[in-house]
Structure formats: C-alpha cells, structure tokens
PDB file of C-alpha atoms in Angstrom:
ATOM      1  CA  UNK A   8      -0.222   0.102   0.163  1.00  0.00           C
ATOM      2  CA  UNK A   9       0.765   3.721  -0.057  1.00  0.00           C
ATOM      3  CA  UNK A  10       3.293   4.462   2.368  1.00  0.00           C
ATOM      4  CA  UNK A  11       4.405   7.749   4.461  1.00  0.00           C
ATOM      5  CA  UNK A  12       7.727   8.413   5.820  1.00  0.00           C
ATOM      6  CA  UNK A  13       7.372  10.382   8.835  1.00  0.00           C
ATOM      7  CA  UNK A  14      10.646  11.560  10.667  1.00  0.00           C
ATOM      8  CA  UNK A  15      11.921  11.601  13.407  1.00  0.00           C
ATOM      9  CA  UNK A  16      10.643   8.611  14.956  1.00  0.00           C
ATOM     10  CA  UNK A  17      10.960  10.201  18.613  1.00  0.00           C
ATOM     11  CA  UNK A  18      11.994  13.294  19.806  1.00  0.00           C
ATOM     12  CA  UNK A  19      13.895  14.553  23.433  1.00  0.00           C
ATOM     13  CA  UNK A  20      13.966  18.157  23.548  1.00  0.00           C
ATOM     14  CA  UNK A  21      14.244  20.459  26.726  1.00  0.00           C
ATOM     15  CA  UNK A  22      11.566  22.974  27.224  1.00  0.00           C
ATOM     16  CA  UNK A  23      11.775  26.086  25.497  1.00  0.00           C
ATOM     17  CA  UNK A  24      13.680  24.449  22.422  1.00  0.00           C
ATOM     18  CA  UNK A  25      11.792  24.303  18.770  1.00  0.00           C
ATOM     19  CA  UNK A  26      10.903  21.423  17.279  1.00  0.00           C
ATOM     20  CA  UNK A  27      10.470  20.177  13.776  1.00  0.00           C
ATOM     21  CA  UNK A  28       9.153  16.631  11.709  1.00  0.00           C
ATOM     22  CA  UNK A  29       8.359  16.033   8.191  1.00  0.00           C
ATOM     23  CA  UNK A  30       6.454  13.860   6.274  1.00  0.00           C
ATOM     24  CA  UNK A  31       7.313  12.372   2.620  1.00  0.00           C
ATOM     25  CA  UNK A  32       6.008  10.354  -0.131  1.00  0.00           C
ATOM     26  CA  UNK A  33       6.344   9.267  -3.639  1.00  0.00           C
ATOM     27  CA  UNK A  34       2.960   9.668  -4.291  1.00  0.00           C
ATOM     28  CA  UNK A  35       0.860  13.190  -4.719  1.00  0.00           C
ATOM     29  CA  UNK A  36      -1.412  14.200  -2.200  1.00  0.00           C
ATOM     30  CA  UNK A  37      -4.882  16.524  -2.254  1.00  0.00           C
ATOM     31  CA  UNK A  38      -4.308  17.197   1.803  1.00  0.00           C
ATOM     32  CA  UNK A  39      -1.765  17.048   4.100  1.00  0.00           C
ATOM     33  CA  UNK A  40      -3.132  16.946   7.950  1.00  0.00           C
ATOM     34  CA  UNK A  41      -1.238  16.680  11.326  1.00  0.00           C
ATOM     35  CA  UNK A  42      -2.936  15.370  13.896  1.00  0.00           C
ATOM     36  CA  UNK A  43      -1.684  15.161  17.698  1.00  0.00           C
ATOM     37  CA  UNK A  44      -2.580  11.996  19.758  1.00  0.00           C
ATOM     38  CA  UNK A  45      -2.197  12.053  24.012  1.00  0.00           C
ATOM     39  CA  UNK A  46      -2.071   8.430  25.559  1.00  0.00           C
ATOM     40  CA  UNK A  47      -5.547   6.556  25.235  1.00  0.00           C
ATOM     41  CA  UNK A  48      -6.964   8.950  22.923  1.00  0.00           C
ATOM     42  CA  UNK A  49      -7.984   9.457  19.649  1.00  0.00           C
ATOM     43  CA  UNK A  50      -5.927  11.894  17.410  1.00  0.00           C
ATOM     44  CA  UNK A  51      -6.719  15.295  17.722  1.00  0.00           C
ATOM     45  CA  UNK A  52      -6.596  17.549  14.286  1.00  0.00           C
ATOM     46  CA  UNK A  53      -4.043  20.376  14.632  1.00  0.00           C
ATOM     47  CA  UNK A  54      -3.023  21.723  10.983  1.00  0.00           C
ATOM     48  CA  UNK A  55      -4.901  21.250   8.123  1.00  0.00           C
ATOM     49  CA  UNK A  56      -3.209  22.027   4.273  1.00  0.00           C
ATOM     50  CA  UNK A  57      -5.101  22.190   1.324  1.00  0.00           C
ATOM     51  CA  UNK A  58      -2.800  23.936  -1.240  1.00  0.00           C
ATOM     52  CA  UNK A  59       0.749  22.926  -2.205  1.00  0.00           C
ATOM     53  CA  UNK A  60       2.627  25.762  -0.596  1.00  0.00           C
ATOM     54  CA  UNK A  61      -0.075  25.974   1.945  1.00  0.00           C
ATOM     55  CA  UNK A  62       1.880  27.639   5.199  1.00  0.00           C
ATOM     56  CA  UNK A  63      -0.397  27.890   8.552  1.00  0.00           C
ATOM     57  CA  UNK A  64      -0.071  28.268  12.218  1.00  0.00           C
ATOM     58  CA  UNK A  65      -2.141  27.660  14.879  1.00  0.00           C
ATOM     59  CA  UNK A  66      -0.446  29.243  17.822  1.00  0.00           C
ATOM     60  CA  UNK A  67       2.966  27.613  18.645  1.00  0.00           C
ATOM     61  CA  UNK A  68       2.570  25.180  15.514  1.00  0.00           C
ATOM     62  CA  UNK A  69       3.203  25.871  11.937  1.00  0.00           C
ATOM     63  CA  UNK A  70       2.892  23.781   9.227  1.00  0.00           C
ATOM     64  CA  UNK A  71       3.413  23.840   5.108  1.00  0.00           C
ATOM     65  CA  UNK A  72       2.281  21.856   2.392  1.00  0.00           C
ATOM     66  CA  UNK A  73       4.900  21.287   0.405  1.00  0.00           C
ATOM     67  CA  UNK A  74       5.697  22.386  -3.144  1.00  0.00           C
ATOM     68  CA  UNK A  75       5.740  19.629  -4.982  1.00  0.00           C
ATOM     69  CA  UNK A  76       2.701  17.915  -3.387  1.00  0.00           C
ATOM     70  CA  UNK A  77       4.461  14.993  -1.416  1.00  0.00           C
ATOM     71  CA  UNK A  78       5.980  16.370   1.561  1.00  0.00           C
ATOM     72  CA  UNK A  79       4.857  18.303   4.478  1.00  0.00           C
ATOM     73  CA  UNK A  80       6.497  19.652   7.942  1.00  0.00           C
ATOM     74  CA  UNK A  81       5.812  20.786  11.061  1.00  0.00           C
ATOM     75  CA  UNK A  82       6.986  23.375  13.568  1.00  0.00           C
ATOM     76  CA  UNK A  83       6.330  23.346  17.146  1.00  0.00           C
ATOM     77  CA  UNK A  84       8.060  27.025  18.555  1.00  0.00           C
ATOM     78  CA  UNK A  85       9.074  27.017  22.663  1.00  0.00           C
ATOM     79  CA  UNK A  86       8.128  23.733  23.424  1.00  0.00           C
ATOM     80  CA  UNK A  87       6.203  23.106  26.929  1.00  0.00           C
ATOM     81  CA  UNK A  88       5.958  20.070  28.784  1.00  0.00           C
ATOM     82  CA  UNK A  89       2.207  19.783  27.188  1.00  0.00           C
ATOM     83  CA  UNK A  90       3.572  19.263  23.936  1.00  0.00           C
ATOM     84  CA  UNK A  91       4.214  15.511  24.923  1.00  0.00           C
ATOM     85  CA  UNK A  92       2.707  12.733  22.693  1.00  0.00           C
ATOM     86  CA  UNK A  93       2.582  11.288  19.004  1.00  0.00           C
ATOM     87  CA  UNK A  94       2.300  13.564  16.276  1.00  0.00           C
ATOM     88  CA  UNK A  95       0.730  11.799  13.310  1.00  0.00           C
ATOM     89  CA  UNK A  96       0.931  13.151   9.684  1.00  0.00           C
ATOM     90  CA  UNK A  97      -1.618  12.350   7.128  1.00  0.00           C
ATOM     91  CA  UNK A  98      -2.257  12.823   3.486  1.00  0.00           C
ATOM     92  CA  UNK A  99      -5.247  12.381   1.277  1.00  0.00           C
ATOM     93  CA  UNK A 100      -4.657  10.840  -1.946  1.00  0.00           C
ATOM     94  CA  UNK A 101      -5.713  13.154  -5.053  1.00  0.00           C
ATOM     95  CA  UNK A 102      -8.764  11.226  -6.146  1.00  0.00           C
ATOM     96  CA  UNK A 103      -9.539   9.013  -2.933  1.00  0.00           C
ATOM     97  CA  UNK A 104     -12.434   9.042  -1.168  1.00  0.00           C
ATOM     98  CA  UNK A 105     -11.416  10.786   1.147  1.00  0.00           C
ATOM     99  CA  UNK A 106      -9.087   7.963   2.727  1.00  0.00           C
ATOM    100  CA  UNK A 107      -6.207   9.170   5.007  1.00  0.00           C
ATOM    101  CA  UNK A 108      -2.582   7.670   4.948  1.00  0.00           C
ATOM    102  CA  UNK A 109      -1.518   7.988   8.020  1.00  0.00           C
ATOM    103  CA  UNK A 110       2.845   8.099   8.903  1.00  0.00           C
ATOM    104  CA  UNK A 111       4.304   6.086  11.821  1.00  0.00           C
ATOM    105  CA  UNK A 112       4.179   9.096  14.356  1.00  0.00           C
ATOM    106  CA  UNK A 113       6.917  10.906  16.007  1.00  0.00           C
ATOM    107  CA  UNK A 114       6.999  10.450  19.934  1.00  0.00           C
ATOM    108  CA  UNK A 115       7.734  14.257  21.364  1.00  0.00           C
ATOM    109  CA  UNK A 116       8.884  13.707  25.013  1.00  0.00           C
ATOM    110  CA  UNK A 117       9.841  17.229  26.647  1.00  0.00           C
ATOM    111  CA  UNK A 118      12.273  17.751  29.679  1.00  0.00           C
ATOM    112  CA  UNK A 119      11.242  20.282  31.702  1.00  0.00           C
TER     113      UNK A 119
ATOM    114  CA  UNK B   5     -22.546  17.551  20.098  1.00  0.00           C
ATOM    115  CA  UNK B   6     -21.155  14.857  21.689  1.00  0.00           C
ATOM    116  CA  UNK B   7     -18.760  14.204  18.175  1.00  0.00           C
ATOM    117  CA  UNK B   8     -17.866  10.518  17.336  1.00  0.00           C
ATOM    118  CA  UNK B   9     -18.597   8.163  20.295  1.00  0.00           C
ATOM    119  CA  UNK B  10     -16.771   4.521  20.452  1.00  0.00           C
ATOM    120  CA  UNK B  11     -18.225   1.472  22.815  1.00  0.00           C
ATOM    121  CA  UNK B  12     -16.785  -0.142  24.759  1.00  0.00           C
ATOM    122  CA  UNK B  13     -13.536   1.614  25.403  1.00  0.00           C
ATOM    123  CA  UNK B  14     -11.728  -1.680  26.154  1.00  0.00           C
ATOM    124  CA  UNK B  15     -12.581  -5.495  25.545  1.00  0.00           C
ATOM    125  CA  UNK B  16     -11.001  -8.601  25.386  1.00  0.00           C
ATOM    126  CA  UNK B  17     -12.271 -11.562  23.617  1.00  0.00           C
ATOM    127  CA  UNK B  18     -11.409 -15.058  23.415  1.00  0.00           C
ATOM    128  CA  UNK B  19     -10.250 -16.505  19.465  1.00  0.00           C
ATOM    129  CA  UNK B  20     -13.044 -17.483  18.095  1.00  0.00           C
ATOM    130  CA  UNK B  21     -15.124 -15.149  19.682  1.00  0.00           C
ATOM    131  CA  UNK B  22     -17.891 -12.322  18.008  1.00  0.00           C
ATOM    132  CA  UNK B  23     -18.059  -8.944  19.072  1.00  0.00           C
ATOM    133  CA  UNK B  24     -19.453  -5.678  17.333  1.00  0.00           C
ATOM    134  CA  UNK B  25     -17.576  -2.033  18.159  1.00  0.00           C
ATOM    135  CA  UNK B  26     -19.954   0.619  18.195  1.00  0.00           C
ATOM    136  CA  UNK B  27     -19.408   4.089  16.634  1.00  0.00           C
ATOM    137  CA  UNK B  28     -21.895   7.329  16.445  1.00  0.00           C
ATOM    138  CA  UNK B  29     -21.282  10.397  15.649  1.00  0.00           C
ATOM    139  CA  UNK B  30     -23.986  13.268  16.050  1.00  0.00           C
ATOM    140  CA  UNK B  31     -22.851  15.672  13.533  1.00  0.00           C
ATOM    141  CA  UNK B  32     -24.836  14.547  10.695  1.00  0.00           C
ATOM    142  CA  UNK B  33     -21.729  13.676   8.606  1.00  0.00           C
ATOM    143  CA  UNK B  34     -21.866  11.228   5.672  1.00  0.00           C
ATOM    144  CA  UNK B  35     -18.612   9.885   5.541  1.00  0.00           C
ATOM    145  CA  UNK B  36     -17.118   7.406   8.487  1.00  0.00           C
ATOM    146  CA  UNK B  37     -14.293   5.278   8.459  1.00  0.00           C
ATOM    147  CA  UNK B  38     -12.700   2.338  10.830  1.00  0.00           C
ATOM    148  CA  UNK B  39      -9.380   2.483  11.150  1.00  0.00           C
ATOM    149  CA  UNK B  40      -7.289   0.299  13.833  1.00  0.00           C
ATOM    150  CA  UNK B  41      -3.898   1.240  15.906  1.00  0.00           C
ATOM    151  CA  UNK B  42      -1.369  -1.231  16.285  1.00  0.00           C
ATOM    152  CA  UNK B  43       1.819  -0.281  18.972  1.00  0.00           C
ATOM    153  CA  UNK B  44       3.910   2.095  17.613  1.00  0.00           C
ATOM    154  CA  UNK B  45       2.815   2.477  14.127  1.00  0.00           C
ATOM    155  CA  UNK B  46       0.403   4.859  12.598  1.00  0.00           C
ATOM    156  CA  UNK B  47      -3.581   4.425  12.023  1.00  0.00           C
ATOM    157  CA  UNK B  48      -5.151   2.095   8.955  1.00  0.00           C
ATOM    158  CA  UNK B  49      -8.060   2.362   7.411  1.00  0.00           C
ATOM    159  CA  UNK B  50     -10.789  -1.057   7.345  1.00  0.00           C
ATOM    160  CA  UNK B  51     -13.692  -0.209   5.919  1.00  0.00           C
ATOM    161  CA  UNK B  52     -15.243   3.289   5.424  1.00  0.00           C
ATOM    162  CA  UNK B  53     -18.911   4.338   4.333  1.00  0.00           C
ATOM    163  CA  UNK B  54     -20.072   7.709   2.037  1.00  0.00           C
ATOM    164  CA  UNK B  55     -23.423   6.936   3.679  1.00  0.00           C
ATOM    165  CA  UNK B  56     -26.082   5.489   4.730  1.00  0.00           C
ATOM    166  CA  UNK B  57     -25.996   1.731   2.711  1.00  0.00           C
ATOM    167  CA  UNK B  58     -22.780   2.482   1.824  1.00  0.00           C
ATOM    168  CA  UNK B  59     -19.916   0.666   2.577  1.00  0.00           C
ATOM    169  CA  UNK B  60     -16.326  -0.376   1.034  1.00  0.00           C
ATOM    170  CA  UNK B  61     -12.811  -1.816   1.804  1.00  0.00           C
ATOM    171  CA  UNK B  62     -10.058   0.073   3.087  1.00  0.00           C
ATOM    172  CA  UNK B  63      -6.643  -1.231   3.080  1.00  0.00           C
ATOM    173  CA  UNK B  64      -7.132  -4.021   5.919  1.00  0.00           C
ATOM    174  CA  UNK B  65     -10.546  -5.169   5.585  1.00  0.00           C
ATOM    175  CA  UNK B  66      -9.852  -9.192   6.416  1.00  0.00           C
ATOM    176  CA  UNK B  67     -11.776 -10.154   8.990  1.00  0.00           C
ATOM    177  CA  UNK B  68     -14.389  -7.530   9.801  1.00  0.00           C
ATOM    178  CA  UNK B  69     -17.141  -6.546   8.401  1.00  0.00           C
ATOM    179  CA  UNK B  70     -19.420  -2.850   8.189  1.00  0.00           C
ATOM    180  CA  UNK B  71     -23.003  -2.233   7.829  1.00  0.00           C
ATOM    181  CA  UNK B  72     -24.289   1.408   7.737  1.00  0.00           C
ATOM    182  CA  UNK B  73     -28.338   1.688   8.070  1.00  0.00           C
ATOM    183  CA  UNK B  74     -28.464   5.011   9.345  1.00  0.00           C
ATOM    184  CA  UNK B  75     -26.226   7.879   8.759  1.00  0.00           C
ATOM    185  CA  UNK B  76     -25.273   8.029  12.413  1.00  0.00           C
ATOM    186  CA  UNK B  77     -24.067   4.783  13.169  1.00  0.00           C
ATOM    187  CA  UNK B  78     -21.338   2.587  11.705  1.00  0.00           C
ATOM    188  CA  UNK B  79     -21.005  -0.543  13.626  1.00  0.00           C
ATOM    189  CA  UNK B  80     -17.693  -2.794  13.125  1.00  0.00           C
ATOM    190  CA  UNK B  81     -18.255  -6.495  13.426  1.00  0.00           C
ATOM    191  CA  UNK B  82     -15.264  -8.839  14.130  1.00  0.00           C
ATOM    192  CA  UNK B  83     -16.946 -12.435  13.473  1.00  0.00           C
ATOM    193  CA  UNK B  84     -14.007 -14.877  14.726  1.00  0.00           C
ATOM    194  CA  UNK B  85     -11.728 -12.613  16.811  1.00  0.00           C
ATOM    195  CA  UNK B  86      -7.552 -13.705  16.135  1.00  0.00           C
ATOM    196  CA  UNK B  87      -4.685 -12.672  18.249  1.00  0.00           C
ATOM    197  CA  UNK B  88      -3.764 -10.669  15.103  1.00  0.00           C
ATOM    198  CA  UNK B  89      -6.761  -8.406  15.604  1.00  0.00           C
ATOM    199  CA  UNK B  90      -5.476  -7.365  18.849  1.00  0.00           C
ATOM    200  CA  UNK B  91      -5.357  -3.366  18.466  1.00  0.00           C
ATOM    201  CA  UNK B  92      -7.124  -0.176  18.998  1.00  0.00           C
ATOM    202  CA  UNK B  93     -10.190   0.805  17.261  1.00  0.00           C
ATOM    203  CA  UNK B  94     -10.638   4.112  15.641  1.00  0.00           C
ATOM    204  CA  UNK B  95     -13.966   5.613  14.537  1.00  0.00           C
ATOM    205  CA  UNK B  96     -13.884   8.991  12.439  1.00  0.00           C
ATOM    206  CA  UNK B  97     -16.514  10.754  10.805  1.00  0.00           C
ATOM    207  CA  UNK B  98     -16.398  14.438   8.171  1.00  0.00           C
ATOM    208  CA  UNK B  99     -19.253  15.599   6.436  1.00  0.00           C
ATOM    209  CA  UNK B 100     -17.119  15.615   3.295  1.00  0.00           C
ATOM    210  CA  UNK B 101     -14.500  14.027   1.720  1.00  0.00           C
ATOM    211  CA  UNK B 102     -11.942  16.521   1.673  1.00  0.00           C
ATOM    212  CA  UNK B 103     -13.113  17.800   4.775  1.00  0.00           C
ATOM    213  CA  UNK B 104     -11.054  17.618   8.388  1.00  0.00           C
ATOM    214  CA  UNK B 105     -11.644  13.851  10.026  1.00  0.00           C
ATOM    215  CA  UNK B 106     -12.493  13.712  13.439  1.00  0.00           C
ATOM    216  CA  UNK B 107     -11.814  11.135  15.815  1.00  0.00           C
ATOM    217  CA  UNK B 108     -13.407   9.151  18.305  1.00  0.00           C
ATOM    218  CA  UNK B 109     -11.588   7.871  21.775  1.00  0.00           C
ATOM    219  CA  UNK B 110     -11.034   4.909  20.664  1.00  0.00           C
ATOM    220  CA  UNK B 111     -11.870   0.796  21.435  1.00  0.00           C
ATOM    221  CA  UNK B 112      -8.798  -1.226  23.250  1.00  0.00           C
ATOM    222  CA  UNK B 113      -9.385  -4.881  22.043  1.00  0.00           C
ATOM    223  CA  UNK B 114      -6.671  -7.497  22.895  1.00  0.00           C
ATOM    224  CA  UNK B 115      -7.576 -11.194  21.642  1.00  0.00           C
ATOM    225  CA  UNK B 116      -6.101 -14.128  23.742  1.00  0.00           C
TER     226      UNK B 116
END
C-alpha cells in the first residue's frame, strides 16, 4: 500500500526548544493533515493544509504543504511540557474518497 | 454535540469469539471510517462509508465487516476474533471527503 515516511521517530527535547518533524511520500497528495494523539485518546487535528505551498499556523505550531505535494513539515516553537504526545501526519491522495494515509508518528518528549 | 462516540472503551475476547464495536456521530456527517492502530504504528483504514447503505473496503478489511443502516451509526463486526486483531480501533467521521476527519476516543481490543 501507499506509505508516508515520517521522521524523526522520536524526539527528546528541553522545554523551550523548537521542534521540527516532516513527512514525505512518493505519491501526490491533495491534503496534508497533522494530528496529535495523547495516551488513551483518539487523534486530534492540529492543522489542515489544502494547497501546495500553503503555510499555516495554529498558535506555536506551523505547518507547510510542500510545493511538490509530496511532503509536509510541522514546526513547534518554544515547546512546553503539554506538547508531549505522538504527532501524526496524514495525507489524502488525489482522487481518493477521503481516505487518509497515516505516517507512523513522531513521539515527542519534553523535559521541563 | 457529543461528536464521535465509541463503545466499549476496552474489551478482551477469546479466540473465535465475535463482537461488534459501536460508533456513532451526531454531526450529520456522511463519511465514516474505521481504523486500527497497532503499537508504534500509524492508523490503517479497515472500512469506510460515504453514506447510509454504502460501504467499501480500506487497506486492511480481512476479518471485519461493517454496515451503515443510518447516517449516525457505523458498527464494526469481528466474526471470529484472532490474536492478530489485538489493536486499538478508532472510528472517524467527516462531512465531505475533502474535509478533516474527527476521531472517536478508541476501543482497545485484546484477543487471547
């Protein structure tokens, strides 16, 4: 099946540091989504991107839809302890029925 | 709105038993999805539905069945539970195939 390569797999950072993670694919996507999942919960949408080149912010989070439509990144600035969790990218393929393909996630740990 | 609800939250099954995972949404969304999430992995699509009476297979449908008799409900059925079906199951819904998906809290299933 289709795959999204998400990296890094995990990150251990100090509170206040900036974080960057990305997803790449060999396929073209119409939509890129970034979700955060806390333990025992379902994924919660952080940012949705709909156009190539689009740069969108949500508070301390910024995400971009790559120009080639095959990649996306998520940045978190000035991390805080509640940023801890697993971050997933998800892409919707061109022509699909809304089916999302998920990356394997980036586990973020923040040291106070 | 309660959003997307799932029951039960946890369940342990013996090999060969059957059960139905319930999913309901009160947002009048046409599109509904079932995913499974294995440890350290992203979500994989099992089945999806684009409206009442219409269902289709996702990436990993084997061993599962679904039905969509109403807009609100999208139950997932396991007929003969196997250890490989031990996972966390998430239901999601969206109003249109280009719109973002909202996830339920998940059902943690263990098959022994």
